[in-house]
Each structure stands twice: as C-alpha cells, then as structure tokens.
Tab-separated table of C-alpha atoms in Angstrom:
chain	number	residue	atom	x	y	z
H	1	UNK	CA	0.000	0.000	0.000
H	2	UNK	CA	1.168	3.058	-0.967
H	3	UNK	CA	1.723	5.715	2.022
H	4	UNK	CA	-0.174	9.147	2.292
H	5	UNK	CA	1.983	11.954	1.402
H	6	UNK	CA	1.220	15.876	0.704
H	7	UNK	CA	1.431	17.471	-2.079
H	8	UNK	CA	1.607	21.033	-3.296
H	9	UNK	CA	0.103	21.739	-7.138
H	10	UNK	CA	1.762	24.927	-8.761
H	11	UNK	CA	-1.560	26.963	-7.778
H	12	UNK	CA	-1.266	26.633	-4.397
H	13	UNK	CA	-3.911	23.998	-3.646
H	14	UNK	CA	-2.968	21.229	-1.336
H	15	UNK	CA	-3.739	17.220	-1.231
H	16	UNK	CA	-2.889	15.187	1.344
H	17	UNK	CA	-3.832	11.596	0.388
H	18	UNK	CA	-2.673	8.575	-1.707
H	19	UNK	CA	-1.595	9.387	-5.075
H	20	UNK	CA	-1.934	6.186	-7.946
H	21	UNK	CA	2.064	5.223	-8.546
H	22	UNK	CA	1.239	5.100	-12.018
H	23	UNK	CA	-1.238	8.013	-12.956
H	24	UNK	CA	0.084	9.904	-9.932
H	25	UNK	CA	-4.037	10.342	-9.478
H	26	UNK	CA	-5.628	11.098	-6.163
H	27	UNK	CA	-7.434	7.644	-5.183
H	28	UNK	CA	-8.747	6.474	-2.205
H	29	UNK	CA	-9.317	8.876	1.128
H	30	UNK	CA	-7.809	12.147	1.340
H	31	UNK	CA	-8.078	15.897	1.986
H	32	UNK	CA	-7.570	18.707	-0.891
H	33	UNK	CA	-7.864	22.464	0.294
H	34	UNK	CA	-7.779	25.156	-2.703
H	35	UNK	CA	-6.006	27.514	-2.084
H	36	UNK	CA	-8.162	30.410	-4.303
H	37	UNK	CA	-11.582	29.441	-2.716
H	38	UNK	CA	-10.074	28.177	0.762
H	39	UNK	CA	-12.809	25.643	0.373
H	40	UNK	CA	-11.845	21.502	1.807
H	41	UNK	CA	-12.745	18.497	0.613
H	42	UNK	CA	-12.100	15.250	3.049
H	43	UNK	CA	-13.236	12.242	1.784
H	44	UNK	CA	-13.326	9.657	-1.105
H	45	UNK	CA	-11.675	9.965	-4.317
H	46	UNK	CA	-11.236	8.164	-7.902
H	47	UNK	CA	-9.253	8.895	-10.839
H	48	UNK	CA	-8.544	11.880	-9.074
H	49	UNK	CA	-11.920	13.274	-9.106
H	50	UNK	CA	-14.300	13.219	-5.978
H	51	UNK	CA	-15.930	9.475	-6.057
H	52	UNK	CA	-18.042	8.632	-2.862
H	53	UNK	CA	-18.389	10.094	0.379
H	54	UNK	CA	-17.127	13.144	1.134
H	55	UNK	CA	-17.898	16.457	3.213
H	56	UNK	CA	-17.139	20.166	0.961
H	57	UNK	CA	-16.738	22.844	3.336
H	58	UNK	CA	-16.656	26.380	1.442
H	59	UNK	CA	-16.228	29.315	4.211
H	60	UNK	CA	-18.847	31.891	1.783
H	61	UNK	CA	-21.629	29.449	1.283
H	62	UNK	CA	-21.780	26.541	3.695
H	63	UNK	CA	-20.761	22.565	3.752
H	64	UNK	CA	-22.750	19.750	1.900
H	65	UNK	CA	-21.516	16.228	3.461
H	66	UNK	CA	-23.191	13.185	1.256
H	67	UNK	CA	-22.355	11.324	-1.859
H	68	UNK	CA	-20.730	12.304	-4.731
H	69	UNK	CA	-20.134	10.690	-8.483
H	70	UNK	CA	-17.495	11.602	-10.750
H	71	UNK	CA	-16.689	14.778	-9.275
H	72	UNK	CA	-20.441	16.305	-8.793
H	73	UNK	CA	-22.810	15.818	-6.247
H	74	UNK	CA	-24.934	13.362	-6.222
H	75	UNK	CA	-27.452	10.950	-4.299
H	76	UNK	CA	-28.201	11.451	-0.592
H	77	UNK	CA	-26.987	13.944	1.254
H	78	UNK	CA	-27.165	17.718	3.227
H	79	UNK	CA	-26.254	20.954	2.163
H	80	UNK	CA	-26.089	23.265	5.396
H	81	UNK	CA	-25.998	27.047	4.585
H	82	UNK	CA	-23.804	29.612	6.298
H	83	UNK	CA	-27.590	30.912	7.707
H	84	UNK	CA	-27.555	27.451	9.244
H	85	UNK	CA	-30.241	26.026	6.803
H	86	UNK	CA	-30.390	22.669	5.845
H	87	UNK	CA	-31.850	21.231	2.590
C-alpha cells in the first residue's frame, strides 16, 4: 500500500492523500484544500476526481456532506448554509 503523502500543485492547492504510482491520481481517502476558494474536501476519491463520500466545506456558502459521483454531487446527502439552513 502506498503511504499518504502531501502534495503542493503549482496553484497553491494542497492534497494530502494517496496518489496512484502510475497516474500519480488522487485515489482512495484524502483531503484537498484550494487555495483560491479556501474551500476543503475530506473524503473519497477516484481517478482523481471526488468518487463517494465526502464532506465540501466552502467558508462563503456553507458545507454539503453526502455522496458524490465523478466529481459532482450526487445521491443522498445535506447541504447546510452559512444561515444554518439545511436542505
């Protein structure tokens, strides 16, 4: 099994997870932070795109935890608003 490590992309964003040896994709569990929204993603991913469950937390509009597929969300889950709304 390949070991967690961090990683720094050229714009600033930040991954700390497992990387695929060959693609050098983000796969399995890990945490991304961008570094122009300062919005975090912990959770699931697949051929580097969110795959599965994961919680989004973007400081100007709120946090959705649930499912998502190929990058978008999707299925069951909650979107809780800044205002402390849930949907």
């Amino acid at each position: 099994s390949v070991p967690p490590i961090v990683h720094t992309y050229p714009n600033g964003d930040t991954y700390l997870g497992r990387l695929d040896l060959h693609s050098s994709r983000r796969e399995g569990y890990g945490v991304y932070l961008s570094s122009a929204t300062g919005s975090t993603y912990s959770g699931q991913f697949l051929d580097d795109m969110r795959h599965g469950y994961g919680v989004l937390v973007h400081t100007q509009h709120g946090k959705y935890a649930g499912e998502f597929v190929m990058d978008r969300k999707e299925g069951i889950g909650t979107l809780i608003l800044n205002d402390a709304s849930s949907y």
